[in-house]
JSON list of C-alpha atoms in Angstrom, two decimals:
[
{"chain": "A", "resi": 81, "resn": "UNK", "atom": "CA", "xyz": [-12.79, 9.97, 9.33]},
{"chain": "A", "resi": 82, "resn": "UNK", "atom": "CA", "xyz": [-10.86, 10.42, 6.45]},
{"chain": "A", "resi": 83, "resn": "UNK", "atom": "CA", "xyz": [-11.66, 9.03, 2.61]},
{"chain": "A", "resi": 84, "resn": "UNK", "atom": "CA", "xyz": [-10.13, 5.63, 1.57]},
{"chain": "A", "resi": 85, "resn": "UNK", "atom": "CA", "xyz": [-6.73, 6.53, 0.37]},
{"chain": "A", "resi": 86, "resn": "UNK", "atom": "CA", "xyz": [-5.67, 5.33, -3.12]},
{"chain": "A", "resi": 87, "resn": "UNK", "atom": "CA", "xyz": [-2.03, 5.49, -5.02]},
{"chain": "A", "resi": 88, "resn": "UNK", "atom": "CA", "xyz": [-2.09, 4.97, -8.43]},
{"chain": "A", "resi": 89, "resn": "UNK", "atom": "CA", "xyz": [0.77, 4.42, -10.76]},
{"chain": "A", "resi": 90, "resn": "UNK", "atom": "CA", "xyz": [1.49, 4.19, -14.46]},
{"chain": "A", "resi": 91, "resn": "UNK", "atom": "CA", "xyz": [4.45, 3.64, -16.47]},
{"chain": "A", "resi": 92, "resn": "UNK", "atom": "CA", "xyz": [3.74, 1.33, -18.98]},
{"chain": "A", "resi": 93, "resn": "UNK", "atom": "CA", "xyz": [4.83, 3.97, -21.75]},
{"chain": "A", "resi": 94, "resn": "UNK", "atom": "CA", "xyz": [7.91, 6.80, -21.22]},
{"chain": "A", "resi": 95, "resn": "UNK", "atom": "CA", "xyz": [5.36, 9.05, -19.81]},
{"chain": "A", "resi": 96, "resn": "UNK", "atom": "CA", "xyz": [4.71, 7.56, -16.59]},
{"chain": "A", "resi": 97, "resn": "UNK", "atom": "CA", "xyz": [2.69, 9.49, -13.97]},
{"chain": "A", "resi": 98, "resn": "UNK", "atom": "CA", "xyz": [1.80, 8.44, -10.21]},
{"chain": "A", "resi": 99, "resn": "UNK", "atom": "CA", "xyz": [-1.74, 9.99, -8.70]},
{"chain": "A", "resi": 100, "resn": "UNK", "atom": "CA", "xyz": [-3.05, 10.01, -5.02]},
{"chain": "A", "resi": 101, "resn": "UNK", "atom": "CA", "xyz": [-6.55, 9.82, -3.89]},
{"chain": "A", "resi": 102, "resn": "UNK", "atom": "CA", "xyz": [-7.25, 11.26, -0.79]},
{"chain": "A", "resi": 103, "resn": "UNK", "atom": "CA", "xyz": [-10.50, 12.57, -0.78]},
{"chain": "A", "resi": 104, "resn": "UNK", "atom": "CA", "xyz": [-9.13, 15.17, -4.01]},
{"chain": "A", "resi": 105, "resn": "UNK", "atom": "CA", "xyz": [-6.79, 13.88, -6.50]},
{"chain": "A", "resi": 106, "resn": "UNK", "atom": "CA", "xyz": [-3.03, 14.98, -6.84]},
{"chain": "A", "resi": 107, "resn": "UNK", "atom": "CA", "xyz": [-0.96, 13.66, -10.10]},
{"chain": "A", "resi": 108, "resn": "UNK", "atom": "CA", "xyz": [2.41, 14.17, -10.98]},
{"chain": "A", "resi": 109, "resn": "UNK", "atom": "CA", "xyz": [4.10, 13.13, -14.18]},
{"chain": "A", "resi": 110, "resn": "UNK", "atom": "CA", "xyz": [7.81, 12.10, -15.73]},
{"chain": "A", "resi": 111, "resn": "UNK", "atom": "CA", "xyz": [9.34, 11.07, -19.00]},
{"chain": "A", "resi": 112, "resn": "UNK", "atom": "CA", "xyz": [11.83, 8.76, -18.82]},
{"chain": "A", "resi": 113, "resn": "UNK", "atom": "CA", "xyz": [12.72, 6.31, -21.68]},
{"chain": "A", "resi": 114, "resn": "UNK", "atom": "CA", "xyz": [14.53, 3.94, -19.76]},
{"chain": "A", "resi": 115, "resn": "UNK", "atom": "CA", "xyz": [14.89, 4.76, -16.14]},
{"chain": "A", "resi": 116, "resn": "UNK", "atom": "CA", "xyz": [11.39, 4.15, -14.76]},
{"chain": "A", "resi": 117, "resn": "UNK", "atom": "CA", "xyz": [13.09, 2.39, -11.54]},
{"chain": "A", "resi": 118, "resn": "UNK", "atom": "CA", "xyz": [14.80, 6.10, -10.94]},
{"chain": "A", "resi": 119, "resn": "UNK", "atom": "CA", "xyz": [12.14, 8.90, -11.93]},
{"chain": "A", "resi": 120, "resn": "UNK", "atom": "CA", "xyz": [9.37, 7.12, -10.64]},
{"chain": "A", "resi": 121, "resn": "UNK", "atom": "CA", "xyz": [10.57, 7.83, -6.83]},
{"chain": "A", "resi": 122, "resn": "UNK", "atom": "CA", "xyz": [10.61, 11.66, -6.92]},
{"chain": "A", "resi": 123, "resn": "UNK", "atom": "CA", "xyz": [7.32, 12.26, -7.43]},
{"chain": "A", "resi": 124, "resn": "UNK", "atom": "CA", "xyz": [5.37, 9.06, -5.96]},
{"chain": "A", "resi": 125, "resn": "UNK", "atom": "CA", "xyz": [7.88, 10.70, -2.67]},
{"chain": "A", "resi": 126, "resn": "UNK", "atom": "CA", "xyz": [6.33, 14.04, -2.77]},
{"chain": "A", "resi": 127, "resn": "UNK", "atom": "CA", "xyz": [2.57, 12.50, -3.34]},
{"chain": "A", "resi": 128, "resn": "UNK", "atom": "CA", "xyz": [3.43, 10.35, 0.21]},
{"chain": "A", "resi": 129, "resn": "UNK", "atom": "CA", "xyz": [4.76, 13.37, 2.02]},
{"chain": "A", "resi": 130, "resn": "UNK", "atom": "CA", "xyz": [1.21, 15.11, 1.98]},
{"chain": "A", "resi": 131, "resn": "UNK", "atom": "CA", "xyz": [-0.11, 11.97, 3.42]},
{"chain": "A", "resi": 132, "resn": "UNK", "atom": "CA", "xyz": [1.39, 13.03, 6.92]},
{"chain": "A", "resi": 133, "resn": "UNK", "atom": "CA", "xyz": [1.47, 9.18, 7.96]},
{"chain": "A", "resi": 134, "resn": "UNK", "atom": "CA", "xyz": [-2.20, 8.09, 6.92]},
{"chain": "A", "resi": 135, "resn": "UNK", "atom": "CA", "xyz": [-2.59, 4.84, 5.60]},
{"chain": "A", "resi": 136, "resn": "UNK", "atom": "CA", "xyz": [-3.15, 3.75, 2.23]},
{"chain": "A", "resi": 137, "resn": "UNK", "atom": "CA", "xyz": [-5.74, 1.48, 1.55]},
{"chain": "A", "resi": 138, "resn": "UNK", "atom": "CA", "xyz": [-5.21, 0.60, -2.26]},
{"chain": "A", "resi": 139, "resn": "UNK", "atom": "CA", "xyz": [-2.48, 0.02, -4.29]},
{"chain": "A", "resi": 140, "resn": "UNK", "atom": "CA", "xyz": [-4.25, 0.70, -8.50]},
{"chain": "A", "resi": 141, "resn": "UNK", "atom": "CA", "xyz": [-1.37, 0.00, -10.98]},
{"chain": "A", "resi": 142, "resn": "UNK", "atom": "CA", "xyz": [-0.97, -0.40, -15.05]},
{"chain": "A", "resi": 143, "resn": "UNK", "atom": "CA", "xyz": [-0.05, -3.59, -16.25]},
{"chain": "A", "resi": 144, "resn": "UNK", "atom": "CA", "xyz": [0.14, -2.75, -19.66]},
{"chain": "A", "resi": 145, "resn": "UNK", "atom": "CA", "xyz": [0.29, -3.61, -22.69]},
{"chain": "A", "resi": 146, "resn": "UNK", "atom": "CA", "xyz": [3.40, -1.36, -23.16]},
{"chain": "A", "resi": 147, "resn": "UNK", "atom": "CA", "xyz": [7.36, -0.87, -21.71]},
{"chain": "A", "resi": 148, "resn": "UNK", "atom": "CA", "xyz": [8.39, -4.19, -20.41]},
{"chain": "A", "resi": 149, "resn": "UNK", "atom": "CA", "xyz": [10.70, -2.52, -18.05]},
{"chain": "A", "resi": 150, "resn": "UNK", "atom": "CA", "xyz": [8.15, 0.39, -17.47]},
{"chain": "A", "resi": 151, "resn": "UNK", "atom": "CA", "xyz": [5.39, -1.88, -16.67]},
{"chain": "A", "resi": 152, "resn": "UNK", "atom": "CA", "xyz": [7.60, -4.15, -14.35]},
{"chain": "A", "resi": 153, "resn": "UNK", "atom": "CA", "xyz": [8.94, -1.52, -12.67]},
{"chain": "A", "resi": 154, "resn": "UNK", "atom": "CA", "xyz": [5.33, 0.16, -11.77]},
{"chain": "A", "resi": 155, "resn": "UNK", "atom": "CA", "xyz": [4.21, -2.93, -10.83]},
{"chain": "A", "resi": 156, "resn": "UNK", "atom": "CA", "xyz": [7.52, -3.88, -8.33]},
{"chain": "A", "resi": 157, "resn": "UNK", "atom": "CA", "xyz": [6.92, -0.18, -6.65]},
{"chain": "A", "resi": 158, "resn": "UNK", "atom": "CA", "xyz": [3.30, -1.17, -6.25]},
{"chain": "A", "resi": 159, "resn": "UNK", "atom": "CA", "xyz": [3.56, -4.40, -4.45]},
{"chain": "A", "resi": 160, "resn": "UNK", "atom": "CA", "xyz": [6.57, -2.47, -1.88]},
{"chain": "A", "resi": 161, "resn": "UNK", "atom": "CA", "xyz": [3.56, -0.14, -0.96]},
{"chain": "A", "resi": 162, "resn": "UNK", "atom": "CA", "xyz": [1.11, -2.43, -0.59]},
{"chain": "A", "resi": 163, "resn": "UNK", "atom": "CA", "xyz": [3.64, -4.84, 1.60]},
{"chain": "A", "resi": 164, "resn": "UNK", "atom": "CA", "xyz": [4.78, -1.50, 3.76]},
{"chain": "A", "resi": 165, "resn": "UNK", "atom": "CA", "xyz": [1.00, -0.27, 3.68]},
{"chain": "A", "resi": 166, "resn": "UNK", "atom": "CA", "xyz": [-1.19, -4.12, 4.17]},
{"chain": "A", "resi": 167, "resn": "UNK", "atom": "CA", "xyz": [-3.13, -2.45, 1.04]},
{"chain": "A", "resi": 168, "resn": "UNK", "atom": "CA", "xyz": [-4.92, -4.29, -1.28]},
{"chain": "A", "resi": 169, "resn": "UNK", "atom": "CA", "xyz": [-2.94, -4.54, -4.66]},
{"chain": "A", "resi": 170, "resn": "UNK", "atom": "CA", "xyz": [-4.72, -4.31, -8.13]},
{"chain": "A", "resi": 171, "resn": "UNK", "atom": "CA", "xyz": [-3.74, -4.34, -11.64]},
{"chain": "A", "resi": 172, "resn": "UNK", "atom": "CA", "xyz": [-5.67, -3.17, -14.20]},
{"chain": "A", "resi": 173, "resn": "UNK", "atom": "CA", "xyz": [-4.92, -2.95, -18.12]},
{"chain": "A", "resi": 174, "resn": "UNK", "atom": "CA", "xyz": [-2.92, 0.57, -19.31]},
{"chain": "A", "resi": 175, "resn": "UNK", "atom": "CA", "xyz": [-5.03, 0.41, -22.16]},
{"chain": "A", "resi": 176, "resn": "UNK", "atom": "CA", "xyz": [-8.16, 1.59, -20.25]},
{"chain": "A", "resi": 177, "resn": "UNK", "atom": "CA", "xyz": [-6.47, 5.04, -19.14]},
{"chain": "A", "resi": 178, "resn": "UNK", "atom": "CA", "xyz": [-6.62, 6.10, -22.36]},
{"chain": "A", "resi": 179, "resn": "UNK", "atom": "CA", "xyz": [-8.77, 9.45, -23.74]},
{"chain": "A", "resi": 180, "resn": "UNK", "atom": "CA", "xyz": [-9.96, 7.18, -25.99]},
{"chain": "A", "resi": 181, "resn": "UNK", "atom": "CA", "xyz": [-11.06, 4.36, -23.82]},
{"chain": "A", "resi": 182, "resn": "UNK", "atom": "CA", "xyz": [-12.52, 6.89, -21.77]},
{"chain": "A", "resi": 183, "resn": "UNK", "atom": "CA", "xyz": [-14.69, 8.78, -23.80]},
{"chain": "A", "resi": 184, "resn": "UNK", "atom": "CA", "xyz": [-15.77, 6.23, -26.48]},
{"chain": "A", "resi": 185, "resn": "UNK", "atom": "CA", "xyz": [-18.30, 3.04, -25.52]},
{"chain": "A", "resi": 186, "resn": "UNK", "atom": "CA", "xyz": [-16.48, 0.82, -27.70]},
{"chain": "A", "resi": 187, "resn": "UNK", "atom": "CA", "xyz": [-12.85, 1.04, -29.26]},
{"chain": "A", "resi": 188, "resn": "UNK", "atom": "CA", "xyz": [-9.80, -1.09, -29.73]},
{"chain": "A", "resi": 189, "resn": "UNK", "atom": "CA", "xyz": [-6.02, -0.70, -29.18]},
{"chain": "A", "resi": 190, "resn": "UNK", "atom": "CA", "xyz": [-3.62, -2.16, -30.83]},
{"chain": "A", "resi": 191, "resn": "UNK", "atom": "CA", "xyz": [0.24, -2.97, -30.76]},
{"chain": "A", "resi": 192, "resn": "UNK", "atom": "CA", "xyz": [3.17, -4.53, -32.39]},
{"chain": "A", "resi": 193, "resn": "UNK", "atom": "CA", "xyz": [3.81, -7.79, -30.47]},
{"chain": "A", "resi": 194, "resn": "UNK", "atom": "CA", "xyz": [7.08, -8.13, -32.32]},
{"chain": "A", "resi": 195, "resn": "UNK", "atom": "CA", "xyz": [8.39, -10.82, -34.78]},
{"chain": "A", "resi": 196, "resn": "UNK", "atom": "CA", "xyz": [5.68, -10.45, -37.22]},
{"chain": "A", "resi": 197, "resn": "UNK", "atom": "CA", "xyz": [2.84, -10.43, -34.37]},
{"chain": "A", "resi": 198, "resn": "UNK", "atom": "CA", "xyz": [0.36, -8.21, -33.18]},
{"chain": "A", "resi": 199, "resn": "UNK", "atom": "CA", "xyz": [-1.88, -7.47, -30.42]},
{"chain": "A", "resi": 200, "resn": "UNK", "atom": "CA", "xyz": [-5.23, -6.11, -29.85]},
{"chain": "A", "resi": 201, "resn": "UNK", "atom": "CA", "xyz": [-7.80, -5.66, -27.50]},
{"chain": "A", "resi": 202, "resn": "UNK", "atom": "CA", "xyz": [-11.52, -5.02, -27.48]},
{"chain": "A", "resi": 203, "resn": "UNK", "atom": "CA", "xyz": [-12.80, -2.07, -25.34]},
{"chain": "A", "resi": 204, "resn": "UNK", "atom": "CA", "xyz": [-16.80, -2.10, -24.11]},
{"chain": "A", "resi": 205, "resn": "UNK", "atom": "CA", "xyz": [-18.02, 0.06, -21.90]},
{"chain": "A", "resi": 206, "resn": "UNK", "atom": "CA", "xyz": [-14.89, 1.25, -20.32]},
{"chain": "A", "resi": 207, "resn": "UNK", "atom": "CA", "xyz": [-13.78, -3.06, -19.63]},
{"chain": "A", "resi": 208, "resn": "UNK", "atom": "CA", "xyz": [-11.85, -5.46, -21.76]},
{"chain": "A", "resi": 209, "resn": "UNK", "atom": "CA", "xyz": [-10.69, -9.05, -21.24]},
{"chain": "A", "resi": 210, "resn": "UNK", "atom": "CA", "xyz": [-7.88, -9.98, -18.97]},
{"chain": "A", "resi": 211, "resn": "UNK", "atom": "CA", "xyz": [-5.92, -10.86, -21.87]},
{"chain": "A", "resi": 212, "resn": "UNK", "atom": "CA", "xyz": [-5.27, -9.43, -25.71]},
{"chain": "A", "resi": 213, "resn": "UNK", "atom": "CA", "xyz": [-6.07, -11.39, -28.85]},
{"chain": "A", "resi": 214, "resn": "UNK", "atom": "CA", "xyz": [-2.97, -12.30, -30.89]},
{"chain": "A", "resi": 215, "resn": "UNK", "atom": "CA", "xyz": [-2.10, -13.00, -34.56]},
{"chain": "A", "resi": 216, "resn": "UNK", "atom": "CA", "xyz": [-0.35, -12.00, -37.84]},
{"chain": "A", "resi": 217, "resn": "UNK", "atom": "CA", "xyz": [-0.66, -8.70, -39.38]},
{"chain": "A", "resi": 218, "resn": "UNK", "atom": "CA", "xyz": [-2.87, -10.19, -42.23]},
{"chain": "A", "resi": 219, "resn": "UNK", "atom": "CA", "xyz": [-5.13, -11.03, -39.18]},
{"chain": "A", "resi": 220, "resn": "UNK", "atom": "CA", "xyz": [-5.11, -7.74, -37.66]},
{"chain": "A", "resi": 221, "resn": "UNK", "atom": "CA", "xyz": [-6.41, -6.11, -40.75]},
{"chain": "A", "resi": 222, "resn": "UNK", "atom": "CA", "xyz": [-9.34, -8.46, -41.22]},
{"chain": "A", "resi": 223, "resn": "UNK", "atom": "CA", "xyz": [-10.03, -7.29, -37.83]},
{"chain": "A", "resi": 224, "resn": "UNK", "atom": "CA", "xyz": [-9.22, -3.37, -38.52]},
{"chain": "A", "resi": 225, "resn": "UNK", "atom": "CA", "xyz": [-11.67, -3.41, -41.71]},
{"chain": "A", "resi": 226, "resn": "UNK", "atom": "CA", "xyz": [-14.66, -1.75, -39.26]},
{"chain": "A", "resi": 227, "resn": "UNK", "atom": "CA", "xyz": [-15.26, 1.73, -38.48]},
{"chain": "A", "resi": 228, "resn": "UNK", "atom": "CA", "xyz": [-14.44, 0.92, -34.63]},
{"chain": "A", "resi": 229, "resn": "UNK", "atom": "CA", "xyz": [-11.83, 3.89, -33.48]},
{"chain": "A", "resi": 230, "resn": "UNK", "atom": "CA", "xyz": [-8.27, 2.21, -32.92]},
{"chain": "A", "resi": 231, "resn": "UNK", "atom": "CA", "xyz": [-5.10, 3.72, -31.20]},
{"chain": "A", "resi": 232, "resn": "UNK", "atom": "CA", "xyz": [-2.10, 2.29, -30.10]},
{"chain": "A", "resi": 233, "resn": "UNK", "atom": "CA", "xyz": [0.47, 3.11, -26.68]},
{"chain": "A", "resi": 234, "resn": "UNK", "atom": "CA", "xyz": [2.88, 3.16, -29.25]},
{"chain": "A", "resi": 235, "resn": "UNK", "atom": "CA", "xyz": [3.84, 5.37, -32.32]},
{"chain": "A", "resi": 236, "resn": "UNK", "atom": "CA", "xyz": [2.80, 3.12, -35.37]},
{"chain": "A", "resi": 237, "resn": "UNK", "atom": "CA", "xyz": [4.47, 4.13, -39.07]},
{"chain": "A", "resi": 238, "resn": "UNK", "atom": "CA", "xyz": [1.92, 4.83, -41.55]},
{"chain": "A", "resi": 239, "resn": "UNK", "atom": "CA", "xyz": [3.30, 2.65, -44.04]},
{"chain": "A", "resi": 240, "resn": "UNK", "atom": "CA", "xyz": [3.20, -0.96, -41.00]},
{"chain": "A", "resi": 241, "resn": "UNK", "atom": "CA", "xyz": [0.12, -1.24, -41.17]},
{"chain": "A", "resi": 242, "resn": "UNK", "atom": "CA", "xyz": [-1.17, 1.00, -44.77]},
{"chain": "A", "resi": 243, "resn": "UNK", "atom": "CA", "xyz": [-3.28, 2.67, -42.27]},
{"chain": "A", "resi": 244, "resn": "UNK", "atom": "CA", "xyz": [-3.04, 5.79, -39.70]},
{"chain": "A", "resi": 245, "resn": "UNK", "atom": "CA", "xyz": [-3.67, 4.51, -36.03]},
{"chain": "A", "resi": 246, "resn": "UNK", "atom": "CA", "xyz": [-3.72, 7.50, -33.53]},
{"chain": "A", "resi": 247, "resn": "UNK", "atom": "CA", "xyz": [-1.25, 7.13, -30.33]},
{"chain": "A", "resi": 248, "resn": "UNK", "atom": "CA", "xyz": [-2.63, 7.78, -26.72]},
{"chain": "A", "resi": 249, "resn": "UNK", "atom": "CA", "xyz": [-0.62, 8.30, -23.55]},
{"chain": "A", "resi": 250, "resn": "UNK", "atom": "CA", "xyz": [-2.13, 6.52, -20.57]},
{"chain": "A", "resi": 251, "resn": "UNK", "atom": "CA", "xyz": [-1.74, 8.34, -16.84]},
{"chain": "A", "resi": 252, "resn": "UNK", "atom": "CA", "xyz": [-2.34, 8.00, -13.85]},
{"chain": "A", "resi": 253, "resn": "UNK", "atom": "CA", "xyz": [-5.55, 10.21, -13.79]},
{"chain": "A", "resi": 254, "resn": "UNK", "atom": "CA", "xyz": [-7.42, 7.82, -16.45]},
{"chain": "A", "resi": 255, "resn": "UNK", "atom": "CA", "xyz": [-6.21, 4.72, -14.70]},
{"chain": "A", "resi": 256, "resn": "UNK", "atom": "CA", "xyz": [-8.75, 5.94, -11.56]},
{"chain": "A", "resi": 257, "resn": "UNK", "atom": "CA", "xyz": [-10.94, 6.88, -14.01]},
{"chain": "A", "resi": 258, "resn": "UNK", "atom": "CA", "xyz": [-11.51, 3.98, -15.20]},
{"chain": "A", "resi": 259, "resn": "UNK", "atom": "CA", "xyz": [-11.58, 2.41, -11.67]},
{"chain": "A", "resi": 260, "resn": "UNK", "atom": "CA", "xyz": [-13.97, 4.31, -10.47]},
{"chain": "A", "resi": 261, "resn": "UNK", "atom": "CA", "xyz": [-16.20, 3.40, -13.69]},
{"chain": "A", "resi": 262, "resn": "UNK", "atom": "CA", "xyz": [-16.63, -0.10, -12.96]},
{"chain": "A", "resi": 263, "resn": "UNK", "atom": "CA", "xyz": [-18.91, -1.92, -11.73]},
{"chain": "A", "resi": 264, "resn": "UNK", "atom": "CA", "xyz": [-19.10, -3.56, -8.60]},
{"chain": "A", "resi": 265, "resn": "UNK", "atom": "CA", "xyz": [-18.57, -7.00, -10.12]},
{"chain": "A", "resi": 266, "resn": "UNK", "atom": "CA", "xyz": [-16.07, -5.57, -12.76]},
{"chain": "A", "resi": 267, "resn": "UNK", "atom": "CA", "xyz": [-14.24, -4.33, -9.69]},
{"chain": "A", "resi": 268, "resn": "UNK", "atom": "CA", "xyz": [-14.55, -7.87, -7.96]},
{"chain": "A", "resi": 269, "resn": "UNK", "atom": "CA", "xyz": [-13.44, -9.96, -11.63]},
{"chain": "A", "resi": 270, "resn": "UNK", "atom": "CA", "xyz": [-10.06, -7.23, -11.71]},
{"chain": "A", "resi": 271, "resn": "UNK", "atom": "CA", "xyz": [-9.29, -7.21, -7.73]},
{"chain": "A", "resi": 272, "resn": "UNK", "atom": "CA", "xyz": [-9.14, -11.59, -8.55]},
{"chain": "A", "resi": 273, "resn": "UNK", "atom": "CA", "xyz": [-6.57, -11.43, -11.33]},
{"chain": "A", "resi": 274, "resn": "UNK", "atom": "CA", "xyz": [-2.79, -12.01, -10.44]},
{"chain": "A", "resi": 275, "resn": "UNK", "atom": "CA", "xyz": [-1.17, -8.65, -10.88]},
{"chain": "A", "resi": 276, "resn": "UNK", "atom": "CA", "xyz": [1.74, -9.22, -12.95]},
{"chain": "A", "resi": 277, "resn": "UNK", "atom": "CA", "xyz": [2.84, -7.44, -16.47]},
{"chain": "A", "resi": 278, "resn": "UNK", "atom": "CA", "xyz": [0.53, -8.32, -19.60]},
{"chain": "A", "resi": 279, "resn": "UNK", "atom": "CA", "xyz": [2.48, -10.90, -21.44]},
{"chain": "A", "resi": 280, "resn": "UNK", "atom": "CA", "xyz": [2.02, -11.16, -25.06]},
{"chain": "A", "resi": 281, "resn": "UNK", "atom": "CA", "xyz": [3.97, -13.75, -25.71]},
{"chain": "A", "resi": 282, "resn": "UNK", "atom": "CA", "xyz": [6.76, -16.03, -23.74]},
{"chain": "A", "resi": 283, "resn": "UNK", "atom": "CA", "xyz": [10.38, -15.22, -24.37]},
{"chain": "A", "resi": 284, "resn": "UNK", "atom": "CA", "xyz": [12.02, -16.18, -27.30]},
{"chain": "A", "resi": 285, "resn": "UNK", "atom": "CA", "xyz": [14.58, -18.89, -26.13]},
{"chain": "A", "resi": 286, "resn": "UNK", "atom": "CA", "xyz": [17.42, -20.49, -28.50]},
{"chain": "A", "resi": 287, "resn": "UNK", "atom": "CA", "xyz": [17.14, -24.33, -28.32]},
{"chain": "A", "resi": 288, "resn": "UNK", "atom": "CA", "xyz": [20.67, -25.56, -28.01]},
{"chain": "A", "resi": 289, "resn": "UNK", "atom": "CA", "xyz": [22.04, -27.70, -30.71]},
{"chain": "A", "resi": 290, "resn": "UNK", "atom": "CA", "xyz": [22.86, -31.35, -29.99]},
{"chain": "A", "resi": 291, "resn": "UNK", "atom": "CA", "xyz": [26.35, -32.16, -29.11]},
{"chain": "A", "resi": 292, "resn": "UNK", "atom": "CA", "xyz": [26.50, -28.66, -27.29]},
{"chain": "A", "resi": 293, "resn": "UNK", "atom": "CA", "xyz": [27.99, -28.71, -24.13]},
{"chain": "A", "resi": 294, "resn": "UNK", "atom": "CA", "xyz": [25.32, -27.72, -22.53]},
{"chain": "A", "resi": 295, "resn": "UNK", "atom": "CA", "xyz": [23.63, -30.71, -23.25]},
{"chain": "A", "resi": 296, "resn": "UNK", "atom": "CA", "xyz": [26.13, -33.19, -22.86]},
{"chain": "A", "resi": 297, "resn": "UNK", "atom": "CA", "xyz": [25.70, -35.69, -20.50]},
{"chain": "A", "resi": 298, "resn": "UNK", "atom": "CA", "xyz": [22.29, -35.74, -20.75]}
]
């Protein structure tokens, strides 16, 4: 009988990577800055060949915080496989696949969230929240005056935020990691949670003026 087979994919940031769990691990990783939906399929192709037809049982993706397009991308590849396979899907932050994350029992990542936002989460014992915490970068620094070790997905200038804020790469390889750390009823809150990218924020949308003609007849 052979092990539970896992894929695992991450692409929230330009280095993506895809992993297999088989009973050993096998990772692959690519750099792409905008063509996730392309370089993704080489590798995660070469990972299924060694499968020889088994089936996979679960379907681990990132969901970010990160590359909009990245993230949706990973996560559109992962629900294909888990139609084509009947595996169980799960989503599970990017931010936990990070060194950081995994080695330290508490830290925090942070990111710009875009017009004059930010984001941050709180890392415990290899878990966070389903969702970031969101406010203004006054806020953010009330929070970041604590010795708690920060990083970001992202490069961050110096001079944003008056501070240095390390940058880690996610992968593949951490996102099992951290899998694999949980507990059973960590495992059970993630496995319940809608697998879709981590929003920050809804779209900025342009209200129409009145008299547009858009609007008229209304």
């Amino acid at each position: 009988m052979h092990a539970p087979i896992t894929v695992v994919l991450e692409t929230s940031t330009p280095q993506g990577s895809v992993g297999l769990w088989s009973g050993t691990w096998q990772e692959m990783s690519f750099f792409s800055e905008r063509s996730h939906n392309c370089a993704v399929f080489a590798p995660l192709q070469q990972l299924l060949a060694t499968l020889h037809g088994k089936r996979i049982e679960t379907i681990l993706v990132g969901t970010g915080p990160g590359s909009y397009s990245g993230t949706r991308v990973g996560i559109a590849v992962a629900q294909g496989l888990a139609i084509a396979h009947c595996a169980q899907l799960i989503g599970l932050p990017s931010i936990l696949a990070t060194p950081m994350a995994r080695a330290e029992p508490r830290c925090r990542a942070i990111g710009d969230a875009r017009r004059g936002d930010w984001w941050w989460y709180e890392i415990h014992q290899g878990t966070c929240s389903p969702s970031p915490q969101m406010g203004s970068k006054e806020d953010l620094l009330k929070v970041l005056n604590d010795s708690i070790p920060t990083s970001s997905l992202e490069p961050i200038p110096d001079d944003a935020l008056g501070i240095k804020v390390a940058q880690e790469i996610p992968s593949s390889g951490m996102l099992w990691q951290a899998w694999q750390a949980l507990s059973a009823e960590q495992r059970d809150l993630w496995s319940k949670q809608i697998v879709q990218p981590v929003y920050l924020k809804p779209p900025h949308i342009t209200q129409a003026k009145p008299g547009h003609p858009l609007l008229r007849g209304r």
